[in-house]
PDB file of C-alpha atoms in Angstrom:
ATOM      1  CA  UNK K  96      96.025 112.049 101.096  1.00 56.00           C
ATOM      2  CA  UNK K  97      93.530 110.165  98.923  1.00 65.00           C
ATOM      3  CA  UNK K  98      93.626 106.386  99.579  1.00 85.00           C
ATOM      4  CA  UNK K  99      94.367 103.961  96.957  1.00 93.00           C
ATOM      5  CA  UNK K 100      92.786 100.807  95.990  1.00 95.00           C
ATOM      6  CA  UNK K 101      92.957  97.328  96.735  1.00 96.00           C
ATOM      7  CA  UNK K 102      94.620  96.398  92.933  1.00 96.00           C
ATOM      8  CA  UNK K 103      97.389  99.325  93.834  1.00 97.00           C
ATOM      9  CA  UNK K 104      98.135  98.454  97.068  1.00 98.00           C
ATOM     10  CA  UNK K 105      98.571  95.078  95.520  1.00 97.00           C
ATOM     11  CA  UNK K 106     100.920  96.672  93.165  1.00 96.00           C
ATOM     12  CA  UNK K 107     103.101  98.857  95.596  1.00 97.00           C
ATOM     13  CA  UNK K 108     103.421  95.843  98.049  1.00 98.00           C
ATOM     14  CA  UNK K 109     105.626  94.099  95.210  1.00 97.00           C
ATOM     15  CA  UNK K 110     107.753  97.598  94.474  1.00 97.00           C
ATOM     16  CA  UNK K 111     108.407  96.834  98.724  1.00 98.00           C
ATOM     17  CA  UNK K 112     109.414  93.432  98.122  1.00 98.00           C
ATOM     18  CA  UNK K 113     111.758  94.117  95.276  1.00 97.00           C
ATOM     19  CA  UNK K 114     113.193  97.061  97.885  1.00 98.00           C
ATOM     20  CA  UNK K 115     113.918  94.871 100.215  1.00 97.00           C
ATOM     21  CA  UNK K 116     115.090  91.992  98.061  1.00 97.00           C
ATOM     22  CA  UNK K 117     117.775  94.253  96.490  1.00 97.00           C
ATOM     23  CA  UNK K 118     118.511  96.499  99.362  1.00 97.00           C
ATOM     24  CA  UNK K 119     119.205  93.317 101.104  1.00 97.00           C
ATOM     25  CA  UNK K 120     121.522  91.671  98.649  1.00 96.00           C
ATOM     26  CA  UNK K 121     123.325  95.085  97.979  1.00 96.00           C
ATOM     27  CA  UNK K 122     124.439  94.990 101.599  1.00 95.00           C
ATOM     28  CA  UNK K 123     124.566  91.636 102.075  1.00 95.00           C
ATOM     29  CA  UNK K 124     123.250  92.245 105.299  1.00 94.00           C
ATOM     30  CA  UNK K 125     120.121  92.303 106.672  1.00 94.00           C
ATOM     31  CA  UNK K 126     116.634  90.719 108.086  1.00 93.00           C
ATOM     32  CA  UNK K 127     114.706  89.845 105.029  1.00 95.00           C
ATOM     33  CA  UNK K 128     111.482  87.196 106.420  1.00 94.00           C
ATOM     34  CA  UNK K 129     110.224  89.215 108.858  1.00 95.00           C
ATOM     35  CA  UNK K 130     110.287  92.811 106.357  1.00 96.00           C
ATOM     36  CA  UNK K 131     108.497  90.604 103.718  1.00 97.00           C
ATOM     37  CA  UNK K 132     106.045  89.390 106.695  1.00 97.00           C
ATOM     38  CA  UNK K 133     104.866  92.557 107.497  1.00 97.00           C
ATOM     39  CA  UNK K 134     104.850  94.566 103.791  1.00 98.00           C
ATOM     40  CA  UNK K 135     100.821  94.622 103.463  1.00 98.00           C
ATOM     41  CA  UNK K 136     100.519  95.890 107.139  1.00 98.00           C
ATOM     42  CA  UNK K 137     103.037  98.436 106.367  1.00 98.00           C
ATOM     43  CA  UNK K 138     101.608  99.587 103.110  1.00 98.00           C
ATOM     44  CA  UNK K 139      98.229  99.877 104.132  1.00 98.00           C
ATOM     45  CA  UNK K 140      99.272 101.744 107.429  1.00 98.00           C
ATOM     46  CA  UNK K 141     101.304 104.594 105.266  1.00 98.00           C
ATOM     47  CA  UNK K 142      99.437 104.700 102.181  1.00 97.00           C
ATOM     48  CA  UNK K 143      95.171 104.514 103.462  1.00 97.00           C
ATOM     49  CA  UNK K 144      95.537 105.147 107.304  1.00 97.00           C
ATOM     50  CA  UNK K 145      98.246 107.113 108.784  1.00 97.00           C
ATOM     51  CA  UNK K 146      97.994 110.924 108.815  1.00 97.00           C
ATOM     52  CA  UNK K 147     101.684 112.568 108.229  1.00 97.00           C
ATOM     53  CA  UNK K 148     103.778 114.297 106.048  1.00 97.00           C
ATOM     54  CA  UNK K 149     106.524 113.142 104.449  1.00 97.00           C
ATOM     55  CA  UNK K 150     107.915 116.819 104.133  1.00 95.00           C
ATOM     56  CA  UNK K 151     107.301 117.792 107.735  1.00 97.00           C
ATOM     57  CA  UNK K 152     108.037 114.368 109.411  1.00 96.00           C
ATOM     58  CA  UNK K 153     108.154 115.780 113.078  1.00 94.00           C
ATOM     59  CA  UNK K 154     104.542 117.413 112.131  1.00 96.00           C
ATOM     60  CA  UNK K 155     103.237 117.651 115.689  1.00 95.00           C
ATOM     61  CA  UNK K 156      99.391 116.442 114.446  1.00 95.00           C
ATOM     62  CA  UNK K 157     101.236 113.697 112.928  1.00 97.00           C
ATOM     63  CA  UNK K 158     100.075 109.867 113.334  1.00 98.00           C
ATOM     64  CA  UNK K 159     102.939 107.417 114.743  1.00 98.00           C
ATOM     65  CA  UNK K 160     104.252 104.070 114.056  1.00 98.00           C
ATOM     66  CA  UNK K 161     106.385 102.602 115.789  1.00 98.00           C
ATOM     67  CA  UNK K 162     108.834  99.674 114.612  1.00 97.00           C
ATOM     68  CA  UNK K 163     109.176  97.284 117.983  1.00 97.00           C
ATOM     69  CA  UNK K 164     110.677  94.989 115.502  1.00 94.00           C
ATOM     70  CA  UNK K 165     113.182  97.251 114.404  1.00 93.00           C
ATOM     71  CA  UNK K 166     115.382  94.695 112.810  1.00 94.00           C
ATOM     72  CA  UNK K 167     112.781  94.342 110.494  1.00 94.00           C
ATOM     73  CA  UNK K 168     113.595  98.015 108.925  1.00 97.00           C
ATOM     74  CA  UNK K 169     114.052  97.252 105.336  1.00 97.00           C
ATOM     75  CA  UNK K 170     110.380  96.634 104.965  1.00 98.00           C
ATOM     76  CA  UNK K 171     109.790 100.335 106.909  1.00 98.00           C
ATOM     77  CA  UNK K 172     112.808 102.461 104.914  1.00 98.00           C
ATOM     78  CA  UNK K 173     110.938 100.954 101.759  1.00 98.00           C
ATOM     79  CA  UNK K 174     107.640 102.372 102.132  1.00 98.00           C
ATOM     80  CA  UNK K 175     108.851 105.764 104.188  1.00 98.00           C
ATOM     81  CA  UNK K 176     111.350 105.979 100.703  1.00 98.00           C
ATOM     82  CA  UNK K 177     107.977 105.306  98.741  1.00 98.00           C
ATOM     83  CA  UNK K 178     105.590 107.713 100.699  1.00 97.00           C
ATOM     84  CA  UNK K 179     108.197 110.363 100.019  1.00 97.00           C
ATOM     85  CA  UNK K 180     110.197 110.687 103.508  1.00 98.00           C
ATOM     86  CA  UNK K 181     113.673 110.263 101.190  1.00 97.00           C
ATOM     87  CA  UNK K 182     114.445 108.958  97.805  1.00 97.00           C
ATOM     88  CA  UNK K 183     113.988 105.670  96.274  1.00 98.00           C
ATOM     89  CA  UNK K 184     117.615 105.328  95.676  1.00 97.00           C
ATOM     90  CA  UNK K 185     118.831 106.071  99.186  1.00 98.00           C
ATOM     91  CA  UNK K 186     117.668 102.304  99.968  1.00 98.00           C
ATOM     92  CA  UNK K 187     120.477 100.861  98.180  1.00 97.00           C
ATOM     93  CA  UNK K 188     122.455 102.798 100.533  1.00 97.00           C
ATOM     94  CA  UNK K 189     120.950 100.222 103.681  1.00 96.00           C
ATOM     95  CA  UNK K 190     123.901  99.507 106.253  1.00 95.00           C
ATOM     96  CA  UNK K 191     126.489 101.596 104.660  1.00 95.00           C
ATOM     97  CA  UNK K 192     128.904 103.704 107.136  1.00 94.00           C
ATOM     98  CA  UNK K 193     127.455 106.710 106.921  1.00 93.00           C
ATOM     99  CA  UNK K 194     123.852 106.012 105.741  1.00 96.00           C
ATOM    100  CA  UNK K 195     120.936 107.208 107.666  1.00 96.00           C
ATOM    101  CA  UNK K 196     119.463 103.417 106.715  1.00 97.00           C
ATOM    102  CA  UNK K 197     121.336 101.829 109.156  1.00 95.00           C
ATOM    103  CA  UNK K 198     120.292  97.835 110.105  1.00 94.00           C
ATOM    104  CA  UNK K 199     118.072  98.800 112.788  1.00 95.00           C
ATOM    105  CA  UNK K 200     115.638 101.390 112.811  1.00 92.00           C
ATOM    106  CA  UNK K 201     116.675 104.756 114.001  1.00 92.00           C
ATOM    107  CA  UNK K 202     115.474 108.272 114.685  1.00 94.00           C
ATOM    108  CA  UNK K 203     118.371 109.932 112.025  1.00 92.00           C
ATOM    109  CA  UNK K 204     115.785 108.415 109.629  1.00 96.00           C
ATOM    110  CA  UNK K 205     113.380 110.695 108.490  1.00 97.00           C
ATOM    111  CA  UNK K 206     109.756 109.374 109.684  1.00 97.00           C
ATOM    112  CA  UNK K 207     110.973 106.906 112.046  1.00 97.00           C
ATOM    113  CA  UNK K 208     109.807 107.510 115.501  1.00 97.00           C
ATOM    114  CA  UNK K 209     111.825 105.363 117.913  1.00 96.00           C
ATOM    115  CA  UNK K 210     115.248 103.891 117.700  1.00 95.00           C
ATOM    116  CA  UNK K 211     114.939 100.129 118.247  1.00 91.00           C
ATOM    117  CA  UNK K 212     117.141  96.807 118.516  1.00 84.00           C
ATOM    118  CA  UNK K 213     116.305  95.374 121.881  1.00 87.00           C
ATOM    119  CA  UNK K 214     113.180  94.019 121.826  1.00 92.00           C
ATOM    120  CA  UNK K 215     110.237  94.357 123.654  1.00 92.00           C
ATOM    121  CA  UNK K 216     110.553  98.075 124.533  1.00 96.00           C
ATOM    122  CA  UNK K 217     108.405  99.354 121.252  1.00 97.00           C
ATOM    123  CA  UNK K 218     104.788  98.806 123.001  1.00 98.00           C
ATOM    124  CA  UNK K 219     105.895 101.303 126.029  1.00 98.00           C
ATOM    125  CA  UNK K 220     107.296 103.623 123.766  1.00 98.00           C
ATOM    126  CA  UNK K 221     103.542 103.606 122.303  1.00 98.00           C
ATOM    127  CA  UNK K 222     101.742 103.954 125.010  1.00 98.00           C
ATOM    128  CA  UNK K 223     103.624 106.456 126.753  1.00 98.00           C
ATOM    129  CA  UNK K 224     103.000 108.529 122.763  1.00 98.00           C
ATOM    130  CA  UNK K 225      99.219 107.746 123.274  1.00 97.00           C
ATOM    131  CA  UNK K 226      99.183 109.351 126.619  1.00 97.00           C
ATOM    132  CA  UNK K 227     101.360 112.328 125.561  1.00 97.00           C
ATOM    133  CA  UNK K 228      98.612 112.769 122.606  1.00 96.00           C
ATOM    134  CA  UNK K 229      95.789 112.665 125.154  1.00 95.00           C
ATOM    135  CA  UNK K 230      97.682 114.826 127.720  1.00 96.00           C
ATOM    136  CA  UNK K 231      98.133 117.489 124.785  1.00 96.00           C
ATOM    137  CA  UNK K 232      94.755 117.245 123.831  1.00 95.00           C
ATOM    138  CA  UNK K 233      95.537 116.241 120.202  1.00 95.00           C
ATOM    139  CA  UNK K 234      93.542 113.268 118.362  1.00 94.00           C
ATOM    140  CA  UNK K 235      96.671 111.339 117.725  1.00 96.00           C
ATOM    141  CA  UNK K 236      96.913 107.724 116.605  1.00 97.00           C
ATOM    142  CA  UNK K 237      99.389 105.459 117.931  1.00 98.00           C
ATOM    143  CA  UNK K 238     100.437 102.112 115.932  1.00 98.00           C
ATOM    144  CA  UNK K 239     103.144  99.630 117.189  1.00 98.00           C
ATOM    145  CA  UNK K 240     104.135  96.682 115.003  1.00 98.00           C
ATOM    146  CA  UNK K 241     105.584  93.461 117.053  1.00 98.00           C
ATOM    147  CA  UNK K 242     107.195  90.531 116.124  1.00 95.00           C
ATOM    148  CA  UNK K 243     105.453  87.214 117.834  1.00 94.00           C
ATOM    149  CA  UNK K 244     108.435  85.668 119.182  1.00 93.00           C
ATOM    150  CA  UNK K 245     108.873  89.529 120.746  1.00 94.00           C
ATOM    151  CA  UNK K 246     105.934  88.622 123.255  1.00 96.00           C
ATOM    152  CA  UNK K 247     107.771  86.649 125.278  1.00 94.00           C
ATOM    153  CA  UNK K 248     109.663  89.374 127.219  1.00 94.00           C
ATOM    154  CA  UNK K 249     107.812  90.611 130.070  1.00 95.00           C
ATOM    155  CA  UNK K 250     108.090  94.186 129.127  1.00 96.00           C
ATOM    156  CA  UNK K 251     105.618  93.817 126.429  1.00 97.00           C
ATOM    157  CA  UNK K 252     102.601  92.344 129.145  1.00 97.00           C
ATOM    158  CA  UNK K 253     103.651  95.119 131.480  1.00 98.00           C
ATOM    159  CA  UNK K 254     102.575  97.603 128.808  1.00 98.00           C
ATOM    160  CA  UNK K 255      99.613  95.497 127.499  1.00 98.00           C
ATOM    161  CA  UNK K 256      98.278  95.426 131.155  1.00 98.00           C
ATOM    162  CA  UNK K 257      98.367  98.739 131.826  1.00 98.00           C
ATOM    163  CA  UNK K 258      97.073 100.686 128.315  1.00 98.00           C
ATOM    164  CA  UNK K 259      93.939  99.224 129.723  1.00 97.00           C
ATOM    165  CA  UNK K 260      93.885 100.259 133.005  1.00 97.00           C
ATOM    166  CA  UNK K 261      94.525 103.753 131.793  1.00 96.00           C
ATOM    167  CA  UNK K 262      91.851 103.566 129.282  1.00 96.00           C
ATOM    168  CA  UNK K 263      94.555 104.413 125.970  1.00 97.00           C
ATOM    169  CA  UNK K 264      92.063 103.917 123.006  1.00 96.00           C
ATOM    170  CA  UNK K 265      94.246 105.628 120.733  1.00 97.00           C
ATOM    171  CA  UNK K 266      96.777 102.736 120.560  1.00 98.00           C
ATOM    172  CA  UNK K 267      96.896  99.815 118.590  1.00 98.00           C
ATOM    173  CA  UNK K 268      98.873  97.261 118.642  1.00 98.00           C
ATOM    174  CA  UNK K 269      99.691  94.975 115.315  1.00 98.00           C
ATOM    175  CA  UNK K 270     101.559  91.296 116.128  1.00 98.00           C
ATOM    176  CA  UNK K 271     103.095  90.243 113.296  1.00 97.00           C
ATOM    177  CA  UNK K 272     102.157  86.555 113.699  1.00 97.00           C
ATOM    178  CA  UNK K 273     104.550  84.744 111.242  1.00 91.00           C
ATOM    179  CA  UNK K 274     105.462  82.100 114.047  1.00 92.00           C
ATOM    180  CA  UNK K 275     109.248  81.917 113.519  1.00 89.00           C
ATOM    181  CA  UNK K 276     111.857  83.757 115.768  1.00 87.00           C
ATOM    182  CA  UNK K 277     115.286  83.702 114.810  1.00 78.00           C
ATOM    183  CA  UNK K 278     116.319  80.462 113.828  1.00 83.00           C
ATOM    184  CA  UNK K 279     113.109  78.280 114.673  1.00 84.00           C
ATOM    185  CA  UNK K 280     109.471  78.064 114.860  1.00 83.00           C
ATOM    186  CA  UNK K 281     107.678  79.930 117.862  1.00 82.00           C
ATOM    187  CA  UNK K 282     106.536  76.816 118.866  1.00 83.00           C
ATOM    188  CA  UNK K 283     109.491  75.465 119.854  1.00 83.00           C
ATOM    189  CA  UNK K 284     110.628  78.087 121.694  1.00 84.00           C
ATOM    190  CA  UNK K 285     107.548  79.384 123.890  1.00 90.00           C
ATOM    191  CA  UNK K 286     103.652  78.413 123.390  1.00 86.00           C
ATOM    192  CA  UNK K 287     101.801  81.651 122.778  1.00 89.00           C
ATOM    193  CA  UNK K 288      98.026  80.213 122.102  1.00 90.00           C
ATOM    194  CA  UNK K 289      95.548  81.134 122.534  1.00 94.00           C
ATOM    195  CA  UNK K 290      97.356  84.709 121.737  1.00 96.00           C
ATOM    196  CA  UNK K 291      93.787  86.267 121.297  1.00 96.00           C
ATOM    197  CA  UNK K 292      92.415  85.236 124.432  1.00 96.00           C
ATOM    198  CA  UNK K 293      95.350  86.336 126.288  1.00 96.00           C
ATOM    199  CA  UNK K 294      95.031  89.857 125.200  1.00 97.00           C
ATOM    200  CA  UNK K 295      91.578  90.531 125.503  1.00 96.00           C
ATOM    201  CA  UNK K 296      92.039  89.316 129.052  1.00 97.00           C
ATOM    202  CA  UNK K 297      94.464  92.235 129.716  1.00 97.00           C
ATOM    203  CA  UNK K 298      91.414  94.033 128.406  1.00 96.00           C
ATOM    204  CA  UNK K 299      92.050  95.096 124.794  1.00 97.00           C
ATOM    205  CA  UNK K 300      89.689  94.966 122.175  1.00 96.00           C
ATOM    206  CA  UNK K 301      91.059  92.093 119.839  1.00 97.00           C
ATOM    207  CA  UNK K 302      90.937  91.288 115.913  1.00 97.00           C
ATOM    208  CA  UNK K 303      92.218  87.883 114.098  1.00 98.00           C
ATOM    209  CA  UNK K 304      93.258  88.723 110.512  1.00 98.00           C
ATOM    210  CA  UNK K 305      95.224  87.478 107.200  1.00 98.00           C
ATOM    211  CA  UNK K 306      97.946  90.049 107.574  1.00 98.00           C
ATOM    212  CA  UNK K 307      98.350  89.676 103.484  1.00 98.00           C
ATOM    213  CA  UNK K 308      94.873  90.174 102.566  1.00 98.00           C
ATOM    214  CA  UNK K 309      94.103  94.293 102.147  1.00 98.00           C
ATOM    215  CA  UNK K 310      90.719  93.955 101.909  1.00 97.00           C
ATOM    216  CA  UNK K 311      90.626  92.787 105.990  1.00 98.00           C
ATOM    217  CA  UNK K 312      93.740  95.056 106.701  1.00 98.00           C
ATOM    218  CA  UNK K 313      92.233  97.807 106.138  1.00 97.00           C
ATOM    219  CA  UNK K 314      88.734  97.193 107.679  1.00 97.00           C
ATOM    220  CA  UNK K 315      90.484  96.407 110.795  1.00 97.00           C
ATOM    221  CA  UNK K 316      92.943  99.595 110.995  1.00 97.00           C
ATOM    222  CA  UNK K 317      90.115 101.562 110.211  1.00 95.00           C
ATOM    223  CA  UNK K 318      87.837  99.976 113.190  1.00 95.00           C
ATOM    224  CA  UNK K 319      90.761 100.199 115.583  1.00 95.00           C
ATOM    225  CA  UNK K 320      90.769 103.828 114.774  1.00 89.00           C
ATOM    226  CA  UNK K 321      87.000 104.157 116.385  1.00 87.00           C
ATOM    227  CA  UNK K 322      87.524 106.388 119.751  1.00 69.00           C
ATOM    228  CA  UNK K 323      86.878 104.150 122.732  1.00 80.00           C
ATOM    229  CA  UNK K 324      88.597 103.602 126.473  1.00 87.00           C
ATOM    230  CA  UNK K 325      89.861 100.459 125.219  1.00 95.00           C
ATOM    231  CA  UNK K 326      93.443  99.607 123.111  1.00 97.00           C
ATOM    232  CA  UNK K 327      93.224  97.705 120.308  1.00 97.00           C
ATOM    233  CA  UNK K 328      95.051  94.729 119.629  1.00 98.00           C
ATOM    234  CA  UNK K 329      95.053  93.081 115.802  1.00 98.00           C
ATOM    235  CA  UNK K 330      96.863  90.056 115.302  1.00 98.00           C
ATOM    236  CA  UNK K 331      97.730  89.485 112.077  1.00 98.00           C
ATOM    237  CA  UNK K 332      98.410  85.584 110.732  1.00 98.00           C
ATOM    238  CA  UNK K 333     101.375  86.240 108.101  1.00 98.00           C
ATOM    239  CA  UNK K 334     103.837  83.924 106.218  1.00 97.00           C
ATOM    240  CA  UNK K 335     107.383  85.108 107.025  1.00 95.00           C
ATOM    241  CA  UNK K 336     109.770  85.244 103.988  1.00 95.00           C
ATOM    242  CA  UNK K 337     106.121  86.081 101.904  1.00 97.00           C
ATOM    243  CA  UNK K 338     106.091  86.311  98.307  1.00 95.00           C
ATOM    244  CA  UNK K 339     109.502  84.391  97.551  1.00 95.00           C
ATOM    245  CA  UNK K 340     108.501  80.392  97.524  1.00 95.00           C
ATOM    246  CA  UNK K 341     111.957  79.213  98.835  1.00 95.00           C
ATOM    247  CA  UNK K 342     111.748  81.769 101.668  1.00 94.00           C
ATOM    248  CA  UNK K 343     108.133  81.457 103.052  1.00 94.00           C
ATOM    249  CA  UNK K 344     108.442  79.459 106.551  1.00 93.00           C
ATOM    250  CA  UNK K 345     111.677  78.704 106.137  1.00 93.00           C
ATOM    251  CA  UNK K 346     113.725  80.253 109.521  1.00 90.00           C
ATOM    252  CA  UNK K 347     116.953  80.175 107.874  1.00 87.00           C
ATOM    253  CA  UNK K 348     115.877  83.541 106.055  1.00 88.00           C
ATOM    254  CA  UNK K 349     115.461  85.290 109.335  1.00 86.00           C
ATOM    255  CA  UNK K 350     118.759  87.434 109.521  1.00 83.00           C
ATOM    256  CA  UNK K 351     119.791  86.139 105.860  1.00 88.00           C
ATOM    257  CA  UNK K 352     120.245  88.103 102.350  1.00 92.00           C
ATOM    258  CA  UNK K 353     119.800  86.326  99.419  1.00 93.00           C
ATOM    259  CA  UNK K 354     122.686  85.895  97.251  1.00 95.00           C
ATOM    260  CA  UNK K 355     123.067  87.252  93.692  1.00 94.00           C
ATOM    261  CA  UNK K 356     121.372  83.921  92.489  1.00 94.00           C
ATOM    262  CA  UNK K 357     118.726  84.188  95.074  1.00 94.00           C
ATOM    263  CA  UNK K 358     118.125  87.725  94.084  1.00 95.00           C
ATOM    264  CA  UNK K 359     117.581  86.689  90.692  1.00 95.00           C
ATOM    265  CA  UNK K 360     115.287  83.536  91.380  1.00 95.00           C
ATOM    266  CA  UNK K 361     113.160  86.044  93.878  1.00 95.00           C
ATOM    267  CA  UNK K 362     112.654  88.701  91.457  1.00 95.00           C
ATOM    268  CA  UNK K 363     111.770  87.141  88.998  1.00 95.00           C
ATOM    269  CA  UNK K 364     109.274  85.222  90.705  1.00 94.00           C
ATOM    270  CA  UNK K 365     108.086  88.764  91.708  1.00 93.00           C
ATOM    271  CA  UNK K 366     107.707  89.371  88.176  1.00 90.00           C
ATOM    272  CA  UNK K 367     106.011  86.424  87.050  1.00 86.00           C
ATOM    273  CA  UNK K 368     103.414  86.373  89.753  1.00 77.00           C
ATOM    274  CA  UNK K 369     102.460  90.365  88.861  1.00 57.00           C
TER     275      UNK K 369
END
């Protein structure tokens, strides 16, 4: 796969947030903040970084991602849709009876790796991948996308403590740090700073980025991809709701699809800002 530039990343990200404005809406269902947090980190990972195949998704040599946040699917069907994993038009089928898009990620989909919902559990699932890879001799990368307010169950630290120990450098991890769970602010709910400290205490290499800027996305995915005894960690500052003005740090997008009149104001400030 030849890697595309910074201007057509740019470009694809806003084909993602139209996907998950309107696959949102259509359903009337769905987590919209957190997939619009997390579209850059997505788009980068599946377009420059990750080595698969769309028409062999169980490809054994295959890369993995894993979802933790796997409420936050829209953003993830969008850009397995674009990458050629199913067609574009099977998003509008998101949360249908019937549809392999269902409103949490799942393994029916083709080039999703774990089923998710509760949180907290997508970090093991990683690590115990990372080992498998190393156990099977295969140079297999690992990637795990979490949600902030998701590091506050104890599952998570388990796992962060003991990729470490077991010297699992083929694992990143990739917080999605948009400080608001649910219906409020991080903050308010449990202090995490300082996050960086905290994991490079448990012993992972650690990296502070803009989680909307490509051109230190990519720099950093490709630096956690260097082979060493230590897991990476890259936590990435984000906006949740990013890209639509009336959604951006505003908690009450969490779990809520915009209405028709929404839908229209977003994508058309999509359209103006292109």
């Amino acid at each position: 796969m030849s890697s595309l530039g910074i201007t057509e990343l740019q470009t694809l990200a806003k084909s993602v947030r139209r996907d998950i404005l309107s696959m949102t809406a259509e359903a009337n269902s769905g987590h919209v903040g957190g997939s619009l947090s997390s579209v850059e980190i997505l788009t980068a990972l599946y377009f420059n970084i990750l080595r698969i195949n769309p028409e062999n998704p169980s490809w054994p040599e295959r890369d993995r991602f894993v979802d933790s946040k796997a409420h936050a699917c829209p953003v993830l069907y969008s850009v397995l849709a674009r990458r050629g994993f199913f067609p574009v038009e099977e998003l509008m089928t998101f949360r249908k009876i019937n549809s392999r898009l269902q409103g949490h990620a799942h393994v029916k989909t083709p080039g999703v790796e774990m089923s998710g919902g509760s949180l907290g559990q997508g970090l093991s699932f990683g690590l115990g991948a990372a080992i498998a890879a190393r156990l099977d001799r295969r140079d297999t990368k690992v990637y795990v996308l979490l949600g902030d307010g998701e590091l506050e169950e104890g599952q998570i630290w388990e796992a962060a403590m003991a990729a470490p120990f077991h010297q699992i450098g083929n694992l990143t991890a990739i917080v999605d740090r948009n400080q608001i769970q649910n219906d409020r602010f991080t903050s308010e709910v449990m202090g995490l700073e300082p996050l960086g400290d905290r994991w490079q205490s448990f012993g992972w290499e650690t990296i502070e980025i803009d989680g909307h800027d490509f051109s230190q996305i990519l720099p950093a995915l490709e630096k956690s991809q260097i082979s060493s005894e230590k897991p990476t960690v890259i936590i990435a500052n984000t906006v949740k709701g990013k890209g639509i003005s009336f959604m951006e740090n505003n908690p009450e997008f969490h779990g809520k699809p915009p209405n028709p009149e929404q839908l229209a104001l977003a994508l058309q400030e999509l359209q103006d800002g292109s």
